[in-house]
Amino acid sequence: MRLWPKVWAALLFYLFIGLMVVFFSPWAGIFTYPLIILASALFILALRLRVRMGGFLAGSVAAALCMGLVIAFLAIIGAILIGPLRNGYVYFLGMGIIIQLLVGLGEEMSFRASIFQCLFDEAGFWPAALLSAAGFAVLHLPSMSLLGVGVESGLVALGTIFLAGVALALLYAYGGLLNAIAFHFTWNFIEYNIFNMGPLEGAISVTKIGPDILTGGAFGPEASVVGLVAIALLIPAIWLYYRDVPPATM
């Protein structure tokens, strides 16, 4: 009888990360991420997981195109009004770089390089991608609750984040860890720190005119049906891009 040791290791690590998010992050905020990065690095070393660094270009371009099209579409249909640069934009951009580097490193090292990699080693790509993406989506529930996201927008956000987890698994599996980090960084930096679309301070003023189901409300485009459709279309695009490339995690 097979015990699936890496599956159990992934589950225990997921529970550990979940406890940090639920009990530690509400008062520690962004400072939770250095601890997650450290814990992930120790986990990877302890289990001797094979993590290829890879490049970052494909992930950066995919995120910039996808989020750029989402924001452009919302502006064209009149759901948002893009304004001028805000006072203090240099500070907002500088802080955004630091914050999103920590977020990208922490969430990709913990979910893709640790949890996904363990599941991949035991069960293959699709079970690993779907299970890790589901866990990734669930761990965003506390932030949705803090921001007062409604049920309808919350369900859309869960769907978008789940699909983003699948896209990130593809980028990681075929392009390496830096590829997934680059996507995560660029996606968040554009929606939150360049455009003021979410709970962080962005450099460019954005006024949300349309309903939350279109704009994403306080949570940003990830809680928007436009964001959901965009990430759903991105997955087959990534798959086609890498169709002749063997997985880097093999």
Backbone as JSON, one array per atom type, in Angstrom:
{
  "sequence": "MRLWPKVWAALLFYLFIGLMVVFFSPWAGIFTYPLIILASALFILALRLRVRMGGFLAGSVAAALCMGLVIAFLAIIGAILIGPLRNGYVYFLGMGIIIQLLVGLGEEMSFRASIFQCLFDEAGFWPAALLSAAGFAVLHLPSMSLLGVGVESGLVALGTIFLAGVALALLYAYGGLLNAIAFHFTWNFIEYNIFNMGPLEGAISVTKIGPDILTGGAFGPEASVVGLVAIALLIPAIWLYYRDVPPATM",
  "N": [[0.84, -1.2, 0.0], [0.64, 2.13, -0.97], [1.91, 5.05, 0.58], [1.99, 7.69, -0.18], [3.9, 9.87, 0.57], [4.76, 12.52, -0.04], [2.4, 13.79, -0.63], [1.1, 13.88, 1.83], [2.98, 15.45, 3.14], [2.69, 17.83, 1.68], [0.04, 18.49, 2.37], [0.25, 18.92, 5.15], [2.02, 21.08, 5.13], [0.48, 22.94, 3.79], [-1.58, 23.34, 5.66], [-0.07, 24.52, 7.67], [0.74, 26.92, 6.39], [-1.8, 27.98, 6.04], [-2.6, 28.43, 8.71], [-0.81, 30.45, 9.37], [-1.68, 32.48, 7.66], [-4.32, 32.92, 8.55], [-4.15, 33.44, 11.35], [-1.82, 34.91, 11.86], [-1.23, 36.82, 9.84], [-3.32, 38.86, 9.97], [-2.5, 40.8, 11.85], [0.22, 41.09, 11.37], [0.45, 41.57, 8.69], [2.04, 42.41, 5.64], [4.47, 41.54, 6.56], [4.25, 38.92, 7.11], [5.04, 37.51, 4.91], [7.97, 37.25, 4.59], [8.4, 35.23, 6.5], [6.91, 33.13, 5.41], [8.34, 32.75, 3.04], [10.83, 31.91, 4.1], [10.0, 29.56, 5.47], [9.1, 28.07, 3.29], [11.46, 27.74, 1.78], [12.96, 26.15, 3.55], [11.31, 23.9, 3.63], [11.44, 23.01, 0.95], [14.17, 22.36, 0.81], [14.32, 20.4, 2.82], [12.75, 18.32, 1.81], [14.07, 17.86, -0.49], [13.2, 18.82, -2.99], [12.87, 19.12, -6.52], [13.43, 21.98, -7.99], [13.32, 24.06, -10.63], [14.75, 27.11, -11.66], [14.45, 28.67, -14.07], [13.23, 31.11, -16.52], [11.9, 34.51, -16.74], [10.48, 35.95, -18.61], [8.22, 35.05, -20.2], [6.17, 34.74, -18.28], [5.94, 37.38, -17.29], [5.13, 38.82, -19.59], [2.71, 37.51, -20.22], [1.11, 38.13, -17.97], [1.08, 40.95, -18.08], [-0.17, 41.45, -20.56], [-2.67, 40.19, -20.15], [-3.82, 41.43, -17.79], [-3.62, 44.06, -18.63], [-5.38, 44.1, -20.82], [-7.77, 43.54, -19.51], [-8.15, 45.86, -17.89], [-8.18, 47.81, -19.89], [-10.48, 47.02, -21.34], [-12.5, 47.38, -19.39], [-12.33, 50.14, -19.13], [-13.06, 50.97, -21.71], [-15.75, 50.15, -21.93], [-16.85, 51.8, -20.11], [-16.94, 51.16, -17.41], [-15.0, 51.82, -15.63], [-13.15, 54.81, -14.84], [-10.25, 56.15, -15.87], [-7.93, 58.13, -14.33], [-5.63, 60.88, -13.62], [-2.06, 60.79, -12.74], [-1.48, 60.15, -9.3], [-0.79, 62.18, -6.41], [2.29, 61.53, -4.86], [2.96, 59.29, -6.3], [5.42, 58.11, -6.95], [6.3, 57.04, -4.55], [4.22, 55.19, -4.1], [4.64, 53.41, -6.24], [7.23, 52.51, -5.66], [6.9, 51.28, -3.13], [5.1, 49.39, -3.97], [6.66, 47.71, -5.6], [8.31, 46.47, -3.69], [6.4, 45.23, -2.0], [5.02, 43.52, -3.81], [7.06, 41.89, -4.72], [7.64, 40.45, -2.4], [5.15, 39.2, -2.02], [4.89, 37.72, -4.43], [7.19, 36.04, -4.32], [6.69, 34.71, -1.85], [4.13, 33.43, -2.18], [4.47, 31.92, -4.5], [6.71, 30.32, -3.96], [5.67, 28.87, -1.84], [3.26, 27.7, -2.79], [3.57, 26.84, -5.56], [6.32, 25.91, -5.84], [6.54, 24.3, -3.62], [3.99, 23.01, -2.55], [2.55, 22.36, -4.99], [4.69, 21.11, -6.34], [5.27, 18.86, -4.74], [2.84, 17.43, -4.98], [2.82, 17.07, -7.73], [5.05, 15.39, -8.08], [4.05, 13.05, -7.02], [1.53, 12.55, -8.19], [1.28, 13.6, -10.78], [0.74, 16.16, -13.38], [-1.98, 17.39, -13.76], [-3.72, 16.59, -11.52], [-2.13, 17.71, -9.49], [-2.07, 20.43, -10.25], [-4.81, 21.18, -10.13], [-5.56, 20.6, -7.46], [-3.71, 22.14, -5.95], [-4.37, 24.67, -6.91], [-7.0, 24.93, -5.99], [-6.57, 24.96, -3.21], [-5.05, 27.3, -3.1], [-6.94, 29.25, -3.86], [-8.79, 29.07, -1.73], [-7.3, 30.04, 0.43], [-7.43, 32.73, 0.05], [-9.75, 33.6, 1.1], [-9.81, 34.81, 3.77], [-8.81, 37.45, 3.23], [-10.77, 38.39, 1.51], [-12.93, 38.47, 3.25], [-12.06, 40.43, 5.08], [-12.12, 42.66, 3.45], [-14.77, 42.93, 2.98], [-16.08, 41.69, 0.82], [-18.81, 40.83, -1.22], [-21.13, 38.02, -1.54], [-21.65, 37.23, -4.24], [-19.57, 38.53, -5.74], [-17.48, 37.42, -4.34], [-17.61, 34.69, -5.02], [-17.0, 34.86, -7.73], [-14.41, 35.86, -7.5], [-13.15, 33.69, -6.2], [-13.33, 31.79, -8.25], [-11.76, 33.06, -10.24], [-9.25, 33.2, -8.95], [-8.75, 30.51, -8.54], [-8.5, 29.62, -11.23], [-6.33, 31.21, -11.91], [-4.44, 29.98, -10.31], [-4.17, 27.55, -11.67], [-3.13, 28.5, -14.1], [-0.71, 29.56, -13.16], [0.48, 27.21, -12.26], [0.95, 25.95, -14.7], [2.77, 27.8, -15.85], [4.84, 27.58, -14.02], [5.47, 24.8, -14.14], [6.32, 24.46, -16.8], [7.99, 26.6, -17.33], [9.5, 27.24, -15.1], [10.31, 28.39, -11.72], [10.84, 31.2, -11.53], [9.35, 32.14, -13.63], [6.66, 31.82, -12.81], [6.71, 33.48, -10.54], [7.24, 35.94, -11.78], [4.9, 36.32, -13.3], [2.97, 36.51, -11.23], [3.92, 38.75, -9.79], [3.82, 40.8, -11.78], [1.1, 40.81, -12.54], [-0.23, 41.53, -10.08], [1.1, 43.96, -9.54], [0.37, 45.66, -11.64], [-2.48, 45.82, -11.4], [-2.87, 46.71, -8.77], [-0.84, 48.52, -7.94], [0.12, 50.14, -10.04], [-2.32, 50.89, -11.35], [-4.99, 52.09, -9.46], [-6.73, 49.89, -8.4], [-7.5, 48.2, -6.39], [-7.17, 47.15, -2.92], [-4.76, 48.39, -2.26], [-2.52, 51.26, -2.47], [-2.45, 52.89, -5.49], [-0.58, 54.21, -8.34], [-1.91, 55.52, -10.43], [-4.94, 57.18, -10.63], [-8.1, 55.64, -10.33], [-11.49, 55.58, -11.0], [-14.28, 53.8, -10.07], [-17.08, 53.07, -11.83], [-18.97, 51.3, -12.8], [-20.9, 48.32, -11.8], [-19.94, 46.18, -9.0], [-19.61, 43.55, -9.84], [-18.58, 43.82, -12.33], [-16.35, 45.58, -12.06], [-15.0, 44.53, -9.9], [-14.97, 45.72, -7.46], [-13.89, 46.47, -4.14], [-11.98, 44.48, -4.02], [-10.73, 44.33, -6.44], [-9.9, 43.59, -9.96], [-9.82, 40.77, -9.89], [-12.13, 39.92, -8.72], [-13.95, 40.35, -10.63], [-16.12, 39.62, -13.39], [-14.98, 40.03, -15.82], [-12.24, 39.78, -15.35], [-12.3, 37.08, -14.64], [-13.08, 35.8, -17.06], [-10.92, 36.56, -18.64], [-8.67, 35.26, -17.45], [-9.48, 32.66, -17.77], [-9.34, 32.38, -20.54], [-6.65, 32.72, -20.82], [-5.39, 30.4, -19.91], [-5.6, 28.19, -21.89], [-4.07, 29.52, -23.81], [-1.51, 29.69, -22.67], [-1.02, 26.96, -22.47], [-0.92, 26.22, -25.2], [1.27, 27.72, -25.97], [3.36, 26.41, -24.69], [3.22, 23.88, -25.79], [5.02, 22.18, -27.13], [7.05, 21.88, -25.38], [8.84, 20.14, -22.9], [7.81, 19.47, -19.49], [9.36, 21.49, -17.01], [9.55, 20.57, -14.47], [9.89, 17.87, -14.53]],
  "CA": [[0.0, 0.0, 0.0], [1.45, 3.34, -1.08], [1.55, 6.03, 1.6], [2.0, 9.04, -0.76], [4.52, 10.73, 1.59], [4.82, 13.94, -0.42], [1.05, 14.33, -0.55], [0.9, 14.22, 3.24], [3.85, 16.59, 3.43], [2.06, 19.01, 1.09], [-1.14, 18.81, 3.17], [0.69, 19.51, 6.43], [2.59, 22.4, 4.86], [-0.66, 23.81, 3.47], [-2.23, 23.68, 6.93], [0.84, 25.46, 8.34], [0.6, 28.22, 5.72], [-3.14, 28.47, 6.35], [-2.59, 28.97, 10.08], [-0.09, 31.73, 9.33], [-2.53, 33.47, 6.99], [-5.52, 33.2, 9.34], [-3.9, 33.92, 12.71], [-0.66, 35.79, 11.98], [-1.23, 37.93, 8.9], [-4.18, 40.01, 10.27], [-1.79, 41.88, 12.55], [1.57, 41.25, 10.84], [0.34, 42.08, 7.33], [3.02, 42.01, 4.64], [5.62, 40.94, 7.21], [4.04, 37.47, 7.12], [5.65, 36.89, 3.73], [9.33, 36.74, 4.82], [8.33, 33.96, 7.22], [6.45, 32.13, 4.44], [9.48, 32.49, 2.15], [11.79, 31.1, 4.86], [9.42, 28.23, 5.69], [9.07, 27.37, 1.99], [12.83, 27.35, 1.44], [13.32, 25.02, 4.42], [10.5, 22.77, 3.19], [12.02, 22.54, -0.31], [15.45, 21.73, 1.12], [14.11, 19.2, 3.63], [12.21, 17.25, 0.96], [14.92, 17.78, -1.67], [12.36, 18.99, -4.17], [13.57, 19.6, -7.71], [12.81, 23.25, -8.4], [14.12, 24.77, -11.62], [14.5, 28.55, -11.62], [13.9, 29.09, -15.36], [13.27, 32.53, -16.85], [10.76, 35.29, -16.27], [9.89, 36.76, -19.67], [6.88, 34.59, -20.6], [5.23, 35.06, -17.2], [5.74, 38.84, -17.24], [4.36, 39.23, -20.76], [1.35, 36.97, -20.09], [0.37, 38.9, -16.97], [0.9, 42.33, -18.56], [-1.19, 41.44, -21.61], [-3.97, 39.8, -19.6], [-4.35, 42.48, -16.92], [-3.76, 45.26, -19.44], [-6.61, 43.98, -21.6], [-8.9, 43.65, -18.56], [-8.33, 47.26, -17.52], [-8.58, 48.53, -21.11], [-11.87, 46.68, -21.64], [-13.35, 48.06, -18.4], [-12.35, 51.57, -19.46], [-13.79, 51.16, -22.97], [-17.2, 50.0, -21.72], [-17.29, 52.82, -19.17], [-17.08, 50.65, -16.04], [-14.03, 52.56, -14.83], [-12.63, 56.04, -15.41], [-8.83, 56.26, -15.53], [-7.58, 59.53, -14.1], [-4.22, 61.26, -13.71], [-1.16, 60.29, -11.7], [-1.81, 60.66, -7.98], [0.31, 62.71, -5.62], [2.99, 60.45, -4.17], [2.98, 58.09, -7.14], [6.74, 57.46, -6.89], [6.28, 56.24, -3.32], [3.3, 54.07, -4.3], [5.29, 52.46, -7.13], [8.36, 51.92, -4.94], [6.37, 50.34, -2.13], [4.48, 48.3, -4.71], [7.7, 46.76, -6.01], [8.72, 45.69, -2.5], [5.28, 44.38, -1.56], [4.69, 42.46, -4.77], [8.16, 40.92, -4.71], [7.42, 39.58, -1.24], [3.95, 38.38, -2.28], [5.21, 36.78, -5.5], [8.12, 35.04, -3.79], [6.06, 33.91, -0.8], [3.03, 32.58, -2.64], [4.94, 30.95, -5.5], [7.58, 29.34, -3.3], [4.86, 27.98, -0.99], [2.25, 26.95, -3.53], [4.04, 26.13, -6.75], [7.58, 25.19, -5.64], [6.42, 23.37, -2.49], [2.78, 22.19, -2.56], [2.35, 21.8, -6.33], [5.79, 20.21, -6.7], [5.05, 17.6, -4.01], [1.72, 16.73, -5.6], [3.27, 16.7, -9.08], [5.95, 14.24, -7.97], [3.29, 11.86, -6.65], [0.29, 12.3, -8.94], [1.29, 14.16, -12.12], [0.45, 17.59, -13.5], [-3.34, 17.92, -13.58], [-4.15, 16.51, -10.11], [-1.35, 18.69, -8.71], [-2.5, 21.78, -10.61], [-6.18, 21.45, -9.66], [-5.59, 20.6, -5.99], [-2.98, 23.3, -5.43], [-5.14, 25.87, -7.27], [-8.14, 25.0, -5.06], [-6.04, 25.44, -1.93], [-4.63, 28.69, -3.31], [-8.14, 30.08, -3.84], [-9.38, 29.05, -0.38], [-6.52, 30.88, 1.35], [-7.75, 34.15, -0.17], [-11.02, 33.92, 1.78], [-9.67, 35.81, 4.83], [-8.69, 38.81, 2.7], [-12.1, 38.77, 1.01], [-13.74, 38.8, 4.42], [-11.59, 41.71, 5.62], [-12.51, 43.73, 2.53], [-16.22, 42.96, 2.88], [-16.52, 41.27, -0.52], [-20.11, 40.17, -1.19], [-21.17, 36.6, -1.95], [-21.55, 37.11, -5.7], [-18.21, 38.9, -6.14], [-16.59, 36.46, -3.72], [-17.61, 33.46, -5.83], [-16.25, 35.18, -8.94], [-13.0, 35.95, -7.1], [-12.65, 32.33, -5.98], [-13.15, 31.19, -9.57], [-10.63, 33.7, -10.9], [-8.0, 32.82, -8.28], [-8.54, 29.1, -8.85], [-7.97, 29.54, -12.58], [-4.98, 31.78, -11.86], [-3.58, 28.93, -9.76], [-3.89, 26.61, -12.76], [-2.22, 29.19, -15.03], [0.59, 29.64, -12.49], [1.05, 25.87, -12.28], [1.48, 25.76, -16.06], [3.96, 28.63, -16.01], [5.89, 26.99, -13.18], [5.85, 23.47, -14.62], [6.98, 24.52, -18.1], [8.96, 27.69, -17.44], [10.3, 27.39, -13.9], [9.79, 29.2, -10.6], [10.88, 32.63, -11.83], [8.25, 32.41, -14.56], [5.45, 31.99, -11.99], [6.89, 34.68, -9.71], [7.12, 37.1, -12.66], [3.48, 36.5, -13.59], [2.3, 36.95, -10.01], [4.37, 40.12, -9.51], [3.33, 41.73, -12.8], [-0.36, 40.86, -12.42], [-0.58, 42.32, -8.9], [1.67, 45.31, -9.61], [-0.43, 46.46, -12.57], [-3.85, 46.08, -10.92], [-2.92, 47.34, -7.45], [0.17, 49.55, -7.67], [0.1, 51.12, -11.14], [-3.7, 51.37, -11.35], [-5.54, 52.01, -8.11], [-7.91, 49.07, -8.63], [-7.78, 47.31, -5.27], [-7.02, 47.66, -1.56], [-3.49, 49.08, -2.07], [-2.43, 52.6, -3.07], [-1.89, 52.84, -6.83], [-0.04, 55.47, -8.86], [-2.87, 56.16, -11.32], [-6.28, 57.22, -10.05], [-9.15, 54.93, -11.06], [-12.83, 55.7, -10.42], [-15.12, 52.67, -10.48], [-18.43, 53.55, -12.14], [-19.83, 50.14, -13.0], [-21.18, 47.48, -10.63], [-18.81, 45.4, -8.49], [-19.44, 42.32, -10.6], [-17.75, 44.18, -13.49], [-15.09, 46.21, -11.67], [-14.36, 43.79, -8.82], [-15.14, 46.43, -6.19], [-12.71, 46.69, -3.28], [-11.01, 43.41, -4.2], [-10.03, 44.51, -7.7], [-10.37, 42.82, -11.12], [-9.94, 39.33, -9.64], [-13.52, 39.66, -8.36], [-14.74, 40.82, -11.78], [-16.34, 38.6, -14.42], [-14.03, 40.31, -16.9], [-11.01, 39.12, -14.95], [-12.54, 35.64, -14.69], [-13.04, 35.38, -18.47], [-9.55, 36.77, -19.15], [-7.76, 34.21, -16.97], [-9.94, 31.41, -18.38], [-8.8, 32.35, -21.9], [-5.19, 32.69, -20.76], [-4.9, 29.03, -19.65], [-5.28, 27.5, -23.15], [-3.0, 30.24, -24.52], [-0.25, 29.23, -22.08], [-0.86, 25.56, -22.85], [-0.5, 26.19, -26.59], [2.63, 28.29, -26.05], [4.32, 25.42, -24.21], [2.78, 22.54, -26.21], [6.15, 21.36, -27.58], [8.1, 21.99, -24.36], [8.66, 19.2, -21.79], [7.74, 20.16, -18.2], [10.64, 21.74, -16.32], [9.52, 19.89, -13.18], [10.08, 16.43, -14.71]],
  "C": [[0.87, 1.25, 0.0], [0.96, 4.4, -0.1], [1.52, 7.47, 1.07], [2.64, 10.06, 0.2], [4.53, 12.22, 1.24], [3.44, 14.59, -0.41], [0.75, 14.74, 0.89], [1.75, 15.41, 3.65], [3.24, 17.89, 2.91], [0.85, 19.45, 1.9], [-0.75, 19.48, 4.48], [1.27, 20.9, 6.22], [1.49, 23.4, 4.52], [-1.38, 24.26, 4.74], [-1.39, 24.69, 7.71], [0.71, 26.86, 7.73], [-0.77, 28.83, 6.03], [-3.23, 29.07, 7.74], [-1.88, 30.32, 10.13], [-0.97, 32.82, 8.73], [-3.7, 33.89, 7.89], [-5.19, 33.9, 10.66], [-2.77, 34.94, 12.81], [-0.77, 37.02, 11.09], [-2.17, 39.09, 9.24], [-3.49, 41.15, 11.03], [-0.37, 42.1, 12.03], [1.57, 41.77, 9.41], [1.4, 41.52, 6.4], [4.22, 41.33, 5.26], [5.44, 39.43, 7.43], [4.85, 36.8, 6.01], [7.11, 36.47, 3.92], [9.34, 35.41, 5.57], [7.87, 32.83, 6.29], [7.57, 31.76, 3.48], [10.5, 31.59, 2.84], [11.27, 29.68, 5.06], [9.4, 27.42, 4.4], [10.45, 26.89, 1.6], [13.28, 26.15, 2.27], [12.57, 23.76, 4.0], [11.09, 22.16, 1.91], [13.33, 21.8, -0.06], [15.25, 20.41, 1.87], [13.62, 18.03, 2.78], [13.02, 17.06, -0.32], [14.1, 17.85, -2.96], [13.17, 19.58, -5.32], [12.85, 20.84, -8.23], [13.75, 23.96, -9.37], [13.75, 26.24, -11.62], [13.87, 29.04, -12.92], [14.06, 30.58, -15.6], [12.01, 33.23, -16.4], [10.0, 36.01, -17.37], [8.46, 36.36, -20.0], [5.84, 34.95, -19.54], [4.92, 36.55, -17.13], [4.85, 39.31, -18.38], [2.92, 38.76, -20.65], [0.52, 37.79, -19.12], [0.09, 40.32, -17.45], [-0.18, 42.4, -19.63], [-2.58, 41.18, -21.03], [-4.57, 40.92, -18.75], [-4.52, 43.78, -17.69], [-5.04, 45.25, -20.26], [-7.84, 44.09, -20.71], [-9.18, 45.11, -18.25], [-8.76, 48.09, -18.74], [-10.04, 48.27, -21.45], [-12.82, 47.38, -20.69], [-13.44, 49.56, -18.69], [-13.18, 51.83, -20.71], [-15.3, 51.08, -22.77], [-17.74, 50.98, -20.68], [-17.47, 52.33, -17.74], [-16.11, 51.31, -15.08], [-13.62, 53.82, -15.59], [-11.18, 56.19, -14.93], [-8.45, 57.72, -15.47], [-6.1, 59.78, -14.21], [-3.36, 60.53, -12.67], [-1.52, 60.93, -10.37], [-0.57, 61.25, -7.32], [0.96, 61.56, -4.84], [3.14, 59.19, -4.98], [4.32, 57.37, -7.1], [6.82, 56.55, -5.66], [5.4, 55.0, -3.5], [3.95, 52.99, -5.17], [6.45, 51.74, -6.42], [7.92, 50.91, -3.9], [5.73, 49.14, -2.82], [5.49, 47.26, -5.15], [8.1, 45.87, -4.85], [7.63, 44.72, -2.1], [5.04, 43.23, -2.52], [5.83, 41.47, -4.96], [7.99, 39.94, -3.57], [6.24, 38.64, -1.48], [4.26, 37.32, -3.33], [6.14, 35.67, -5.03], [7.42, 34.12, -2.8], [5.02, 32.95, -1.33], [3.48, 31.57, -3.69], [5.89, 29.92, -4.91], [6.75, 28.36, -2.47], [3.9, 27.13, -1.8], [2.79, 26.2, -4.74], [5.31, 25.32, -6.46], [7.51, 24.17, -4.51], [5.21, 22.45, -2.66], [2.55, 21.55, -3.93], [3.44, 20.78, -6.66], [5.66, 18.86, -6.0], [3.94, 16.78, -4.68], [2.07, 16.25, -7.01], [4.14, 15.44, -9.04], [5.19, 12.95, -7.7], [2.17, 11.53, -7.63], [0.28, 12.85, -10.37], [0.75, 15.59, -12.16], [-0.97, 17.98, -13.11], [-3.88, 17.74, -12.16], [-3.43, 17.54, -9.25], [-1.83, 20.11, -8.98], [-3.86, 22.11, -10.02], [-6.25, 21.51, -8.14], [-4.88, 21.82, -5.41], [-3.71, 24.6, -5.74], [-6.34, 26.04, -6.34], [-7.68, 25.51, -3.7], [-5.61, 26.89, -1.98], [-5.83, 29.63, -3.23], [-8.72, 30.18, -2.43], [-8.62, 29.97, 0.57], [-6.67, 32.37, 1.08], [-9.06, 34.56, 0.5], [-10.86, 34.93, 2.92], [-9.56, 37.24, 4.33], [-10.0, 39.29, 2.11], [-12.99, 39.2, 2.16], [-13.36, 40.16, 5.0], [-12.04, 42.89, 4.76], [-14.02, 43.82, 2.34], [-16.75, 42.61, 1.51], [-17.83, 40.49, -0.39], [-20.04, 38.75, -1.73], [-20.94, 36.45, -3.44], [-20.14, 37.41, -6.18], [-17.2, 37.92, -5.55], [-16.48, 35.16, -4.51], [-16.83, 33.68, -7.14], [-14.76, 35.23, -8.63], [-12.4, 34.57, -6.87], [-12.4, 31.62, -7.31], [-11.93, 31.74, -10.29], [-9.31, 33.24, -10.28], [-7.7, 31.35, -8.51], [-7.93, 28.94, -10.24], [-6.57, 30.15, -12.67], [-3.99, 30.77, -11.3], [-3.22, 27.89, -10.81], [-2.9, 27.23, -13.75], [-0.81, 29.26, -14.44], [1.27, 28.27, -12.44], [1.64, 25.55, -13.65], [2.77, 26.54, -16.26], [5.13, 28.09, -15.21], [6.39, 25.68, -13.78], [6.66, 23.54, -15.9], [8.06, 25.59, -18.19], [9.82, 27.91, -16.21], [9.71, 28.37, -12.89], [9.77, 30.69, -10.91], [9.76, 33.05, -12.76], [6.96, 32.68, -13.79], [5.54, 33.24, -11.13], [6.69, 35.94, -10.56], [5.67, 37.38, -13.01], [2.76, 37.1, -12.39], [2.64, 38.41, -9.69], [3.73, 41.1, -10.49], [1.83, 41.92, -12.72], [-0.78, 41.77, -11.27], [-0.12, 43.76, -9.02], [0.84, 46.2, -10.52], [-1.78, 46.8, -11.95], [-3.88, 46.87, -9.61], [-2.0, 48.54, -7.3], [0.36, 50.55, -8.8], [-1.29, 51.74, -11.21], [-4.31, 51.12, -9.97], [-6.85, 51.22, -8.13], [-8.31, 48.19, -7.43], [-7.51, 47.95, -3.93], [-5.71, 48.41, -1.31], [-3.52, 50.44, -2.77], [-1.74, 52.5, -4.42], [-1.47, 54.2, -7.34], [-1.04, 56.24, -9.7], [-4.27, 56.06, -10.73], [-7.28, 56.49, -10.95], [-10.46, 55.09, -10.3], [-13.69, 54.57, -10.97], [-16.56, 53.14, -10.62], [-19.41, 52.38, -12.22], [-20.05, 49.34, -11.73], [-19.96, 46.64, -10.25], [-18.55, 44.14, -9.32], [-18.61, 42.56, -11.87], [-16.38, 44.69, -13.07], [-14.31, 45.4, -10.65], [-14.46, 44.48, -7.48], [-13.83, 46.6, -5.45], [-11.62, 45.66, -3.52], [-10.21, 43.55, -5.49], [-10.52, 43.56, -8.78], [-10.47, 41.32, -10.9], [-11.35, 38.95, -9.22], [-14.48, 40.12, -9.45], [-14.93, 39.68, -12.78], [-15.41, 38.81, -15.61], [-12.69, 39.65, -16.6], [-11.12, 37.6, -15.02], [-12.43, 35.11, -16.12], [-11.61, 35.49, -19.01], [-8.62, 35.65, -18.72], [-8.17, 32.86, -17.52], [-9.4, 31.27, -19.79], [-7.28, 32.24, -21.9], [-4.66, 31.26, -20.61], [-4.63, 28.28, -20.95], [-4.18, 28.19, -23.95], [-1.63, 29.81, -23.99], [0.04, 27.79, -22.5], [-0.37, 25.43, -24.3], [0.93, 26.71, -26.74], [3.68, 27.25, -25.69], [4.06, 24.01, -24.76], [3.92, 21.62, -26.64], [7.32, 21.37, -26.58], [7.85, 20.97, -23.26], [8.61, 19.96, -20.46], [9.09, 20.31, -17.53], [10.71, 20.99, -15.0], [9.75, 18.39, -13.29], [11.46, 16.03, -14.18]]
}
